[in-house]
Short mmCIF file of C-alpha atoms and ligand atoms in Angstrom, two decimals:
data_model
loop_
_atom_site.label_atom_id
_atom_site.label_comp_id
_atom_site.label_asym_id
_atom_site.label_seq_id
_atom_site.Cartn_x
_atom_site.Cartn_y
_atom_site.Cartn_z
CA MET A 208 -0.23 0.00 0.05
CA LEU A 209 1.21 3.31 -1.01
CA LEU A 210 -1.06 5.55 1.12
CA GLU A 211 -3.48 5.03 3.45
CA THR A 212 -5.25 7.65 6.01
CA ARG A 213 -6.55 6.29 9.30
CA SER A 214 -9.56 7.82 11.42
CA LEU A 215 -8.31 11.25 9.54
CA ASP A 216 -10.13 14.22 11.46
CA ALA A 217 -9.03 17.49 10.21
CA GLY A 218 -10.79 21.02 10.33
CA TYR A 219 -9.86 24.29 10.53
CA GLY A 220 -9.74 25.81 13.55
CA ARG A 221 -12.51 24.57 15.94
CA PHE A 222 -14.66 23.67 12.72
CA ARG A 223 -13.99 20.27 12.01
CA ALA A 224 -14.51 19.36 8.12
CA LEU A 225 -13.37 15.43 8.04
CA PHE A 226 -15.10 12.53 10.87
CA GLY A 227 -12.76 9.81 10.71
CA VAL A 228 -12.12 9.35 6.83
CA ASP A 229 -10.19 6.34 5.95
CA ILE A 230 -8.85 6.02 2.17
CA ARG A 231 -6.08 3.61 0.82
CA VAL A 232 -4.28 3.87 -2.54
CA ASP A 233 -1.78 1.35 -3.79
CA ALA A 234 1.01 1.88 -5.77
CA GLY A 235 -0.05 2.94 -9.71
CA GLU A 236 -3.58 3.28 -8.77
CA CYS A 237 -6.40 5.81 -10.02
CA VAL A 238 -8.24 6.63 -7.00
CA ALA A 239 -11.56 9.36 -8.00
CA ILE A 240 -12.86 10.97 -4.60
CA ILE A 241 -16.33 12.21 -5.08
CA GLY A 242 -18.89 14.43 -3.28
CA ALA A 243 -20.72 17.82 -3.37
CA ASN A 244 -19.43 20.85 -2.82
CA GLY A 245 -18.38 21.25 1.32
CA ALA A 246 -18.29 17.72 1.42
CA GLY A 247 -14.31 17.74 2.14
CA LYS A 248 -12.82 16.92 -0.53
CA SER A 249 -10.49 19.55 -0.64
CA THR A 250 -9.72 19.27 3.05
CA LEU A 251 -8.59 15.69 2.44
CA MET A 252 -6.21 16.58 -0.29
CA ARG A 253 -4.67 19.52 1.89
CA SER A 254 -4.00 17.04 4.85
CA ILE A 255 -2.06 14.67 2.64
CA ALA A 256 -0.67 17.26 1.35
CA GLY A 257 0.87 18.42 4.13
CA VAL A 258 -0.69 21.86 4.18
CA LEU A 259 -3.16 21.27 6.61
CA PRO A 260 -1.44 19.83 9.97
CA ASN A 261 -2.50 16.71 11.59
CA ALA A 262 -1.78 13.80 14.21
CA PRO A 263 1.47 11.97 12.45
CA GLU A 264 -0.35 8.41 12.86
CA MET A 265 -3.68 9.54 10.50
CA ILE A 266 -1.34 9.44 6.82
CA LEU A 267 0.49 6.72 6.89
CA HIS A 268 2.77 6.77 3.52
CA GLN A 269 4.59 3.13 2.92
CA GLY A 270 3.56 2.53 6.28
CA GLU A 271 5.27 5.53 7.95
CA PRO A 272 3.36 8.33 10.16
CA ILE A 273 3.16 11.43 8.16
CA GLY A 274 0.43 13.41 8.96
CA ALA A 275 2.74 16.06 11.05
CA LEU A 276 4.89 16.87 8.12
CA SER A 277 5.19 19.96 6.37
CA ALA A 278 4.26 20.62 2.83
CA ALA A 279 7.94 20.19 1.87
CA ALA A 280 8.53 17.11 3.38
CA ILE A 281 5.72 15.94 1.95
CA LEU A 282 6.90 16.57 -1.46
CA GLN A 283 10.30 15.24 -0.94
CA ARG A 284 8.27 12.00 -0.05
CA GLY A 285 7.34 11.79 -3.78
CA ILE A 286 3.69 13.51 -3.06
CA ALA A 287 2.55 16.46 -5.19
CA MET A 288 -0.62 18.27 -5.39
CA VAL A 289 -2.39 20.06 -8.32
CA PRO A 290 -4.64 22.32 -6.02
CA GLU A 291 -8.02 23.72 -6.42
CA GLY A 292 -7.96 26.64 -8.69
CA ARG A 293 -4.49 25.85 -10.18
CA ARG A 294 -2.96 28.91 -7.71
CA LEU A 295 0.20 29.39 -10.40
CA PHE A 296 2.65 31.90 -9.43
CA PRO A 297 1.54 35.29 -11.25
CA SER A 298 5.22 36.88 -11.13
CA LEU A 299 6.48 33.48 -12.79
CA SER A 300 6.27 32.99 -16.38
CA VAL A 301 5.08 29.83 -17.75
CA GLU A 302 8.00 27.94 -17.61
CA GLU A 303 9.45 29.15 -14.23
CA ASN A 304 6.42 27.65 -13.03
CA LEU A 305 7.38 24.25 -14.30
CA LEU A 306 11.15 25.08 -13.23
CA ILE A 307 9.96 26.07 -9.61
CA GLY A 308 8.03 22.68 -9.22
CA GLY A 309 11.09 20.50 -10.28
CA GLN A 310 13.28 22.74 -7.91
CA LYS A 311 13.04 20.21 -5.25
CA ARG A 312 12.77 17.43 -7.34
CA ARG A 313 14.00 13.90 -6.18
CA GLY A 314 16.30 11.68 -8.15
CA ASN A 315 15.91 11.62 -12.13
CA GLY A 316 12.67 10.78 -12.96
CA GLN A 317 10.81 11.04 -16.10
CA TRP A 318 9.57 14.25 -15.94
CA THR A 319 11.37 17.41 -17.27
CA LEU A 320 10.75 20.46 -19.31
CA ASP A 321 10.96 18.31 -22.64
CA SER A 322 8.76 15.71 -21.42
CA ILE A 323 5.91 18.28 -20.10
CA TYR A 324 6.35 20.11 -23.28
CA ALA A 325 5.73 16.89 -25.46
CA LEU A 326 2.69 15.93 -22.79
CA PHE A 327 1.32 19.71 -23.61
CA PRO A 328 2.51 21.37 -26.57
CA ILE A 329 0.73 24.30 -26.17
CA LEU A 330 3.25 25.18 -23.12
CA ARG A 331 6.18 25.32 -25.05
CA GLU A 332 4.76 28.38 -27.38
CA LYS A 333 3.50 30.33 -24.27
CA ARG A 334 6.53 29.54 -21.80
CA SER A 335 8.04 33.30 -21.68
CA MET A 336 4.22 34.48 -21.08
CA PRO A 337 3.46 34.95 -17.35
CA GLY A 338 1.15 32.02 -16.06
CA THR A 339 -1.79 33.89 -14.95
CA ALA A 340 -2.27 35.43 -18.63
CA LEU A 341 -2.94 32.15 -20.04
CA SER A 342 -6.72 30.36 -20.62
CA GLY A 343 -8.44 28.37 -17.80
CA GLY A 344 -7.72 24.93 -19.45
CA GLN A 345 -4.00 26.23 -20.39
CA GLN A 346 -3.64 27.19 -16.78
CA GLN A 347 -4.50 23.62 -15.53
CA MET A 348 -1.87 22.34 -17.66
CA VAL A 349 0.43 24.42 -16.12
CA ALA A 350 -0.43 23.53 -12.78
CA ILE A 351 0.24 19.83 -13.64
CA GLY A 352 2.84 20.11 -15.26
CA ARG A 353 4.44 21.73 -12.53
CA ALA A 354 3.24 19.15 -10.19
CA LEU A 355 4.81 16.37 -12.60
CA MET A 356 8.27 17.93 -12.32
CA SER A 357 8.56 16.84 -8.89
CA ASN A 358 8.34 13.26 -10.30
CA PRO A 359 6.24 12.06 -7.94
CA GLU A 360 4.89 8.45 -6.95
CA LEU A 361 1.60 10.14 -5.71
CA LEU A 362 -0.16 12.68 -7.57
CA LEU A 363 -3.11 14.69 -5.99
CA CYS A 364 -5.33 16.20 -9.07
CA ASP A 365 -7.97 18.53 -7.00
CA GLU A 366 -10.85 19.48 -9.25
CA ILE A 367 -8.76 20.07 -12.58
CA SER A 368 -11.69 20.17 -14.65
CA LEU A 369 -13.53 22.76 -12.51
CA GLY A 370 -14.74 25.49 -14.68
CA LEU A 371 -13.43 24.18 -17.81
CA ALA A 372 -15.49 23.44 -21.34
CA PRO A 373 -15.88 19.97 -21.73
CA VAL A 374 -13.30 19.73 -24.71
CA VAL A 375 -10.98 21.48 -22.78
CA ILE A 376 -11.77 18.61 -20.01
CA ARG A 377 -11.00 16.27 -22.51
CA ASP A 378 -8.06 17.31 -23.47
CA ILE A 379 -6.89 17.68 -19.96
CA TYR A 380 -7.93 14.12 -19.36
CA ALA A 381 -5.44 12.86 -22.09
CA ALA A 382 -2.48 13.37 -20.57
CA LEU A 383 -4.06 11.03 -17.13
CA PRO A 384 -2.93 7.55 -18.87
CA ARG A 385 0.50 8.89 -19.87
CA ILE A 386 1.17 10.11 -16.56
CA ARG A 387 -0.05 7.12 -14.99
CA GLU A 388 2.28 4.95 -17.93
CA THR A 389 5.49 6.64 -15.43
CA GLY A 390 3.77 4.39 -12.51
CA ALA A 391 2.57 7.11 -10.12
CA ALA A 392 -0.76 6.83 -8.45
CA VAL A 393 -3.30 9.31 -8.89
CA ILE A 394 -6.11 10.40 -6.92
CA VAL A 395 -8.37 12.43 -9.15
CA VAL A 396 -11.00 14.79 -6.70
CA GLU A 397 -13.84 15.57 -8.73
CA GLN A 398 -17.70 16.86 -8.81
CA ASP A 399 -18.07 15.29 -12.23
CA ILE A 400 -18.79 11.75 -11.57
CA THR A 401 -18.96 10.32 -14.90
CA GLN A 402 -15.76 11.56 -15.72
CA ALA A 403 -14.54 10.19 -12.60
CA LEU A 404 -16.19 6.86 -12.77
CA ARG A 405 -14.62 6.45 -16.52
CA VAL A 406 -11.01 6.99 -15.47
CA ALA A 407 -10.58 5.79 -11.85
CA ASP A 408 -9.71 1.92 -10.22
CA ARG A 409 -11.82 2.60 -7.22
CA VAL A 410 -13.77 5.53 -6.15
CA TYR A 411 -14.49 7.01 -2.77
CA CYS A 412 -17.32 9.17 -2.20
CA LEU A 413 -17.28 11.76 0.67
CA MET A 414 -20.48 13.49 2.28
CA GLU A 415 -20.08 16.48 4.86
CA GLY A 416 -16.65 15.09 6.40
CA ARG A 417 -17.11 10.96 5.92
CA VAL A 418 -16.54 8.68 3.52
CA THR A 419 -20.18 7.52 2.55
CA LEU A 420 -19.51 4.44 -0.32
CA SER A 421 -16.42 3.26 -2.35
CA GLY A 422 -15.75 0.70 -4.64
CA THR A 423 -14.68 -0.10 -8.23
CA PRO A 424 -16.51 1.49 -10.74
CA ALA A 425 -18.33 -1.70 -11.73
CA GLU A 426 -19.53 -2.18 -8.27
CA LEU A 427 -21.12 1.04 -8.02
CA THR A 428 -24.77 1.04 -8.98
CA ARG A 429 -26.13 4.94 -9.96
CA GLU A 430 -28.68 4.67 -7.36
CA ALA A 431 -25.99 3.49 -4.53
CA ILE A 432 -23.50 6.60 -5.80
CA HIS A 433 -26.69 8.95 -5.79
CA SER A 434 -27.61 8.48 -2.31
CA ALA A 435 -23.73 8.30 -0.88
CA TYR A 436 -23.35 11.99 -2.78
CA PHE A 437 -26.71 13.67 -1.63
CA GLY A 438 -27.68 11.96 1.19
CA GLY A 439 -31.07 10.18 1.35
CA HIS A 440 -32.66 6.68 1.02
CA ALA A 441 -31.05 4.43 -1.98
CA MET B 48 26.59 75.57 -13.47
CA ILE B 49 25.51 75.87 -9.89
CA TRP B 50 22.30 74.67 -10.06
CA LEU B 51 23.46 71.41 -12.37
CA ASP B 52 26.29 71.11 -9.37
CA THR B 53 23.68 71.09 -6.66
CA ILE B 54 22.28 68.55 -8.82
CA VAL B 55 24.78 65.69 -9.61
CA GLN B 56 25.15 65.95 -5.53
CA GLY B 57 21.87 65.42 -4.93
CA ILE B 58 21.62 62.44 -7.68
CA LEU B 59 25.01 61.24 -6.00
CA LEU B 60 23.70 61.16 -2.46
CA GLY B 61 20.69 59.67 -3.36
CA GLY B 62 22.71 56.59 -4.27
CA LEU B 63 23.25 56.41 -0.37
CA TYR B 64 19.98 56.35 0.46
CA ALA B 65 19.22 53.68 -2.05
CA LEU B 66 22.07 52.16 -0.50
CA PHE B 67 19.96 52.52 2.59
CA ALA B 68 16.24 51.21 1.11
CA THR B 69 17.25 48.27 -1.17
CA GLY B 70 17.55 45.99 1.60
CA LEU B 71 14.45 47.12 3.09
CA SER B 72 12.56 47.27 0.00
CA LEU B 73 13.58 43.59 -0.48
CA VAL B 74 12.53 42.55 2.76
CA PHE B 75 9.05 44.27 2.18
CA GLY B 76 8.76 42.48 -1.14
CA ILE B 77 9.18 39.25 -0.17
CA MET B 78 7.72 38.59 3.44
CA ARG B 79 5.71 42.36 3.43
CA LEU B 80 7.59 43.02 6.40
CA VAL B 81 8.29 46.36 7.33
CA ASN B 82 11.42 46.43 9.97
CA LEU B 83 11.92 49.32 12.02
CA ALA B 84 14.90 48.69 13.11
CA HIS B 85 16.91 49.01 9.56
CA GLY B 86 18.39 52.41 10.31
CA ASP B 87 19.71 50.85 13.83
CA MET B 88 20.73 47.69 11.80
CA ILE B 89 22.68 50.15 9.47
CA VAL B 90 24.43 51.56 12.24
CA LEU B 91 25.78 48.59 14.12
CA ALA B 92 27.02 47.27 10.58
CA ALA B 93 28.82 50.43 10.47
CA TYR B 94 30.19 49.74 14.17
CA LEU B 95 30.77 46.66 12.94
CA ILE B 96 33.14 47.91 10.40
CA LEU B 97 34.70 50.23 12.44
CA VAL B 98 36.00 47.72 14.87
CA LEU B 99 37.51 46.19 12.34
CA VAL B 100 39.41 49.06 10.98
CA THR B 101 40.53 50.53 14.18
CA GLY B 102 40.55 47.34 16.32
CA LEU B 103 42.33 45.25 13.30
CA GLY B 104 44.08 47.69 11.39
CA LEU B 105 42.22 46.83 8.37
CA SER B 106 41.08 49.18 5.10
CA PRO B 107 37.57 49.54 5.14
CA TRP B 108 36.92 47.69 2.16
CA LEU B 109 38.30 44.61 3.37
CA ALA B 110 36.31 45.38 6.44
CA VAL B 111 33.12 45.03 4.63
CA LEU B 112 33.97 41.91 2.98
CA ILE B 113 34.45 40.48 6.76
CA ALA B 114 31.43 42.41 8.09
CA ALA B 115 29.03 41.26 5.32
CA PRO B 116 29.12 37.28 5.87
CA LEU B 117 28.89 38.44 9.78
CA MET B 118 25.80 40.29 8.92
CA PHE B 119 24.42 37.65 6.61
CA ALA B 120 24.62 35.43 9.49
CA LEU B 121 22.91 37.75 11.69
CA GLY B 122 20.35 38.45 9.37
CA TRP B 123 19.57 34.80 8.97
CA LEU B 124 19.83 34.30 12.95
CA LEU B 125 17.32 37.45 13.64
CA GLN B 126 14.48 36.17 10.95
CA ARG B 127 14.74 32.40 12.01
CA VAL B 128 14.62 32.67 15.50
CA VAL B 129 12.47 35.63 16.57
CA LEU B 130 11.36 37.03 13.00
CA ASN B 131 9.40 34.37 11.58
CA ARG B 132 7.85 33.29 14.80
CA VAL B 133 5.71 36.89 14.99
CA LEU B 134 4.88 36.97 10.92
CA GLY B 135 1.77 36.78 9.91
CA PRO B 136 -1.74 38.48 8.81
CA ASP B 137 -1.62 40.83 11.46
CA ILE B 138 1.26 43.50 10.76
CA LEU B 139 1.29 44.77 14.26
CA PRO B 140 3.29 42.06 15.83
CA PRO B 141 6.24 42.42 13.57
CA LEU B 142 6.13 46.31 13.83
CA LEU B 143 6.25 45.81 17.60
CA VAL B 144 9.10 43.56 17.91
CA THR B 145 11.35 45.42 14.92
CA PHE B 146 10.53 48.86 17.09
CA GLY B 147 11.41 47.13 20.16
CA LEU B 148 14.30 46.02 18.21
CA SER B 149 15.43 49.40 17.22
CA ILE B 150 15.49 50.39 20.58
CA ALA B 151 17.73 47.37 22.18
CA ILE B 152 20.38 47.77 19.54
CA GLN B 153 20.47 51.57 20.36
CA ASN B 154 20.96 50.95 23.83
CA ALA B 155 23.46 48.19 23.08
CA LEU B 156 25.68 50.54 20.77
CA LEU B 157 25.32 53.28 23.10
CA GLU B 158 26.96 50.52 26.55
CA GLY B 159 29.72 49.57 23.85
CA PHE B 160 30.43 52.82 22.18
CA SER B 161 28.97 55.67 24.43
CA ALA B 162 27.11 58.64 22.65
CA ASP B 163 30.09 60.11 20.94
CA SER B 164 29.75 60.26 17.32
CA ARG B 165 32.43 58.47 15.72
CA ARG B 166 33.61 57.72 11.72
CA ILE B 167 35.39 55.20 10.14
CA PRO B 168 39.05 56.02 8.71
CA ASN B 169 39.44 56.23 5.25
CA PRO B 170 42.54 57.90 4.65
CA ASP B 171 43.09 57.11 1.11
CA LEU B 172 39.68 58.41 -0.71
CA GLU B 173 38.61 61.03 1.74
CA GLY B 174 38.28 64.48 0.21
CA ALA B 175 39.34 62.87 -2.82
CA SER B 176 37.48 64.28 -5.96
CA VAL B 177 37.37 63.71 -9.59
CA ALA B 178 35.58 65.91 -12.31
CA LEU B 179 32.52 64.32 -14.17
CA GLY B 180 32.30 67.07 -17.34
CA PRO B 181 31.60 70.15 -16.09
CA VAL B 182 31.22 69.75 -12.08
CA THR B 183 33.88 68.42 -9.60
CA VAL B 184 32.33 65.67 -7.57
CA GLY B 185 33.90 63.41 -4.48
CA VAL B 186 35.18 60.10 -5.66
CA MET B 187 33.00 58.81 -2.22
CA PRO B 188 29.59 60.17 -3.70
CA VAL B 189 30.70 58.65 -6.55
CA LEU B 190 31.57 55.16 -5.07
CA THR B 191 28.37 55.37 -3.43
CA PHE B 192 25.93 55.44 -6.23
CA ALA B 193 28.35 52.92 -8.46
CA SER B 194 27.81 50.49 -5.56
CA ALA B 195 24.20 51.37 -5.38
CA VAL B 196 23.40 50.38 -8.98
CA LEU B 197 25.90 47.28 -8.69
CA VAL B 198 24.06 46.08 -5.74
CA ILE B 199 20.71 46.17 -7.64
CA VAL B 200 22.09 44.73 -10.88
CA ILE B 201 23.19 42.18 -8.51
CA LEU B 202 20.22 41.59 -6.75
CA ASN B 203 17.84 41.63 -10.00
CA ARG B 204 20.08 39.07 -11.47
CA VAL B 205 19.47 36.93 -8.34
CA ILE B 206 15.85 37.59 -8.08
CA TYR B 207 14.99 36.81 -11.78
CA GLY B 208 17.76 34.95 -13.10
CA THR B 209 18.19 32.00 -10.37
CA PRO B 210 16.06 29.18 -8.48
CA LEU B 211 16.48 31.12 -5.41
CA GLY B 212 14.94 34.12 -6.43
CA ARG B 213 12.37 32.05 -8.19
CA SER B 214 11.84 30.94 -4.31
CA PHE B 215 11.76 34.27 -3.31
CA ARG B 216 9.15 35.45 -5.95
CA ALA B 217 6.80 32.48 -5.33
CA THR B 218 7.08 32.64 -1.51
CA SER B 219 6.04 36.25 -2.20
CA ASP B 220 2.97 35.54 -4.29
CA ASP B 221 1.78 32.60 -2.40
CA PRO B 222 3.57 30.90 0.75
CA VAL B 223 1.46 27.92 0.83
CA THR B 224 1.28 27.08 -2.84
CA ALA B 225 5.48 27.48 -2.70
CA GLY B 226 5.36 25.02 0.34
CA LEU B 227 4.08 22.45 -2.06
CA MET B 228 6.75 22.88 -4.17
CA GLY B 229 9.16 22.02 -1.65
CA ILE B 230 10.11 25.14 -0.85
CA GLU B 231 10.02 26.15 3.30
CA PRO B 232 9.05 29.89 3.48
CA MET B 233 10.56 30.39 6.78
CA LYS B 234 14.22 29.37 5.35
CA VAL B 235 13.52 31.55 2.37
CA PHE B 236 12.58 34.23 4.55
CA ALA B 237 15.95 33.54 6.18
CA VAL B 238 18.06 33.45 3.04
CA ALA B 239 16.06 37.13 2.10
CA THR B 240 16.97 38.98 5.66
CA GLY B 241 20.39 37.40 5.48
CA ILE B 242 21.09 38.85 1.90
CA ALA B 243 19.04 42.36 3.03
CA MET B 244 21.83 42.59 5.58
CA MET B 245 25.00 42.37 3.10
CA VAL B 246 23.01 44.72 1.67
CA VAL B 247 23.09 47.10 4.54
CA THR B 248 26.49 46.16 5.21
CA VAL B 249 27.69 48.35 1.91
CA ALA B 250 24.83 51.16 3.04
CA ALA B 251 27.23 50.96 6.54
CA LEU B 252 30.04 51.74 4.65
CA TYR B 253 29.47 54.63 3.12
CA LEU B 254 27.19 56.06 5.69
CA GLY B 255 30.25 55.29 8.16
CA THR B 256 33.29 56.76 6.00
CA ARG B 257 31.45 59.96 4.27
CA ALA B 258 29.90 61.47 7.57
CA ASN B 259 30.00 61.01 12.00
CA PHE B 260 27.40 58.77 13.15
CA ASP B 261 26.57 57.71 16.43
CA PRO B 262 24.08 54.75 18.20
CA ALA B 263 21.11 56.98 17.71
CA ILE B 264 20.66 57.92 13.68
CA GLY B 265 19.53 54.92 12.46
CA PRO B 266 15.72 56.33 12.94
CA ALA B 267 16.38 58.94 10.65
CA ARG B 268 17.96 56.63 7.88
CA LEU B 269 15.25 54.73 7.97
CA ILE B 270 13.04 57.60 7.48
CA TYR B 271 14.74 58.38 4.27
CA ALA B 272 15.05 54.74 3.05
CA PHE B 273 11.58 54.12 3.71
CA GLN B 274 10.67 57.40 1.54
CA ALA B 275 12.88 56.44 -1.10
CA VAL B 276 10.73 52.78 -1.17
CA ILE B 277 7.79 54.30 -1.23
CA ILE B 278 8.29 56.88 -3.62
CA GLY B 279 9.47 54.18 -6.39
CA GLY B 280 6.98 51.50 -5.42
CA LEU B 281 6.59 48.93 -3.24
CA GLY B 282 8.97 46.17 -4.77
CA SER B 283 10.70 47.45 -7.78
CA LEU B 284 14.65 48.00 -6.80
CA TRP B 285 15.00 50.24 -9.67
CA GLY B 286 11.93 52.46 -8.31
CA THR B 287 13.66 52.40 -4.50
CA LEU B 288 16.82 53.85 -6.88
CA ALA B 289 14.62 56.24 -8.11
CA GLY B 290 12.80 57.52 -5.28
CA GLY B 291 16.18 57.63 -3.47
CA VAL B 292 17.42 59.91 -5.95
CA ILE B 293 14.61 62.36 -5.76
CA ILE B 294 14.92 62.79 -1.81
CA GLY B 295 18.76 63.15 -2.65
CA VAL B 296 17.78 65.65 -5.33
CA ALA B 297 15.25 67.36 -3.35
CA GLN B 298 17.40 67.95 -0.27
CA THR B 299 20.53 69.13 -2.28
CA LEU B 300 18.20 71.89 -4.03
CA GLY B 301 16.54 72.68 -0.73
CA ALA B 302 19.72 73.16 0.87
CA ALA B 303 21.32 75.18 -1.90
CA VAL B 304 18.29 77.74 -1.68
CA ASN B 305 18.60 77.90 2.76
CA PRO B 306 20.58 75.84 4.48
CA GLU B 307 17.95 74.76 7.28
CA TRP B 308 15.58 73.40 4.44
CA GLN B 309 17.72 70.29 3.14
CA ILE B 310 15.97 68.13 4.86
CA LEU B 311 12.40 69.46 4.80
CA ALA B 312 12.59 69.73 1.21
CA GLY B 313 13.25 66.16 1.08
CA HIS B 314 10.10 65.44 2.95
CA LEU B 315 8.01 67.45 0.84
CA ALA B 316 9.22 65.80 -2.55
CA PHE B 317 8.03 62.64 -0.97
CA LEU B 318 4.89 64.17 -0.18
CA LEU B 319 4.11 65.63 -3.61
CA VAL B 320 5.30 62.23 -5.12
CA LEU B 321 2.86 61.01 -3.07
CA LEU B 322 0.11 62.91 -4.02
CA ILE B 323 0.57 62.78 -7.69
CA ARG B 324 1.27 59.07 -7.48
CA PRO B 325 -0.05 57.21 -4.49
CA ARG B 326 1.30 53.96 -5.55
CA GLY B 327 4.43 55.38 -6.00
CA LEU B 328 6.52 55.75 -9.34
CA PHE B 329 7.09 51.69 -10.60
CA PRO B 330 4.15 50.26 -8.48
CA ARG B 331 3.81 46.44 -9.29
CA ALA B 332 1.09 45.20 -11.30
CA ARG B 333 -0.07 43.38 -8.45
CA ASP B 334 -0.40 44.35 -4.57
N1 ADP C 114 -9.90 27.96 4.99
C1 ADP C 114 -11.24 27.42 5.59
N2 ADP C 114 -11.40 27.88 6.88
C2 ADP C 114 -12.68 27.44 7.59
N3 ADP C 114 -13.53 26.78 7.03
C3 ADP C 114 -13.19 25.78 5.24
C4 ADP C 114 -12.33 26.55 4.89
N4 ADP C 114 -12.29 25.79 3.61
C5 ADP C 114 -12.93 24.62 3.44
N5 ADP C 114 -13.50 25.16 4.70
C6 ADP C 114 -15.02 24.56 4.97
O1 ADP C 114 -14.65 22.73 5.42
C7 ADP C 114 -15.94 22.37 4.60
C8 ADP C 114 -15.14 21.45 3.23
O2 ADP C 114 -14.49 22.02 2.57
P1 ADP C 114 -13.70 21.60 1.43
O3 ADP C 114 -12.90 20.78 1.96
O4 ADP C 114 -13.32 22.50 0.34
O5 ADP C 114 -15.26 20.64 0.50
P2 ADP C 114 -14.91 20.58 -0.75
O6 ADP C 114 -13.95 20.73 -1.31
O7 ADP C 114 -15.20 18.74 -0.68
O8 ADP C 114 -15.87 21.54 -1.95
C9 ADP C 114 -16.71 23.18 4.00
O9 ADP C 114 -18.09 23.30 5.15
C10 ADP C 114 -15.76 24.70 3.59
O10 ADP C 114 -16.95 25.27 4.34
MG1 MG C 115 -12.90 21.47 -3.18
#
């Protein structure tokens, strides 16, 4: 097992957003986290990425407790995040945004500027522009490329399709198989259930800070998902 | 001819103010921290150079090379041990802490060196002058200005052309996302303050060789530095140089009219620029 959360509680100050969340991710696996707005998906991603501090044993990476590590230390362990809303650095060009993602890279993985430009050719053309001058979809490509530049074993993608047109979403998701070819595991957070079921090996559904459903896409019925997503009775 | 001379002297004086201001500008640009002890750090560095020159018999230039890494270490420690703990969404704690630091440095210098005014001996170049076209200028003022330009060129190279500078800009933009890149903002801040203290050391060399100083003159240098940074526009180092030059020229022009007007003229120029350009001459697009 690559990553596991154990009874993960997390929140903001006195507000609790996650209640005893247990998920696991195996090496090379693609796991989708679905759930409505405010369900706690981003809180879960931020906890794993080290942005929100937790008790050490609540998150295990290769069996070791990492819940209390800083974001920088988590990156060193091979876990990178594409944050919700992309969050490119406005003062950095496209290429600098990519370079900074690889600044603390571990070892010699396969992701380099060239391979990112091969994955998203449009970025090579725009490489000297400020990252924030690009279209939404292109910015999302930069955010994904920036995270890949650290050669992660686990990539966390928080709502990479949010606010994008369907054809753009298709382009972005087209990169996923090539990312998985490197052996990386991926967690995709999605509100778009169809998209999530299409790409994931396993799915967790969150509602109000709790896991309400999990399984492979084949195991899950529409009714079960509907009730886990929106509450009420199946 | 007298006016041209006055303006040239003012521009060169602006170089000194820019040196006072550059460290302040750098630190503010990266971590939105206003260090009220900045002027006192310059005075502290001047005493450090003085001790190296008079105690060890070094030339002031060599003394700067020794003092600069010591000041870097001091800045690094100050940031790691004190300032990082008070940085946050509330801007008041860092102001209070650096204000306290300002008083502490002044008192420590007073204990160690008394209130007597001192000067870093610089027999080789003191009083030396060169002809710059039609006007004659002191060698030290010219070196001061050239140092300010050189410092800014080097800092801009670092900021825009190195991984460290990329980390500075990214951390300044968004420290949380910088953390996701494996950057530790607190370490970046410590390096930035260390670098600012090396600039402070260069400023101290010229402060201490060109005029007398005593433990109490820091806050006034802070004010000039502040004004230069604000006139220039927060975050632009060339803007800071321009700001220093504007204050320097205003001061020498004021003094030429009436020696008592020197300081006042600088403050008036500051207010005037702010009236016309409230965000300074070269503001950053964001903020
Ligand atoms: N920075 C924050 N401070 C306080 N509460 C927050 C913060 N971010 C999210 N929340 C709250 O935590 C809960 C879960 O939010 P989030 O994890 O962002 O949900 P999701 O990503 O599933 O939409 C929501 O009730 C939200 O209002
Ligand atoms: Mg979210």
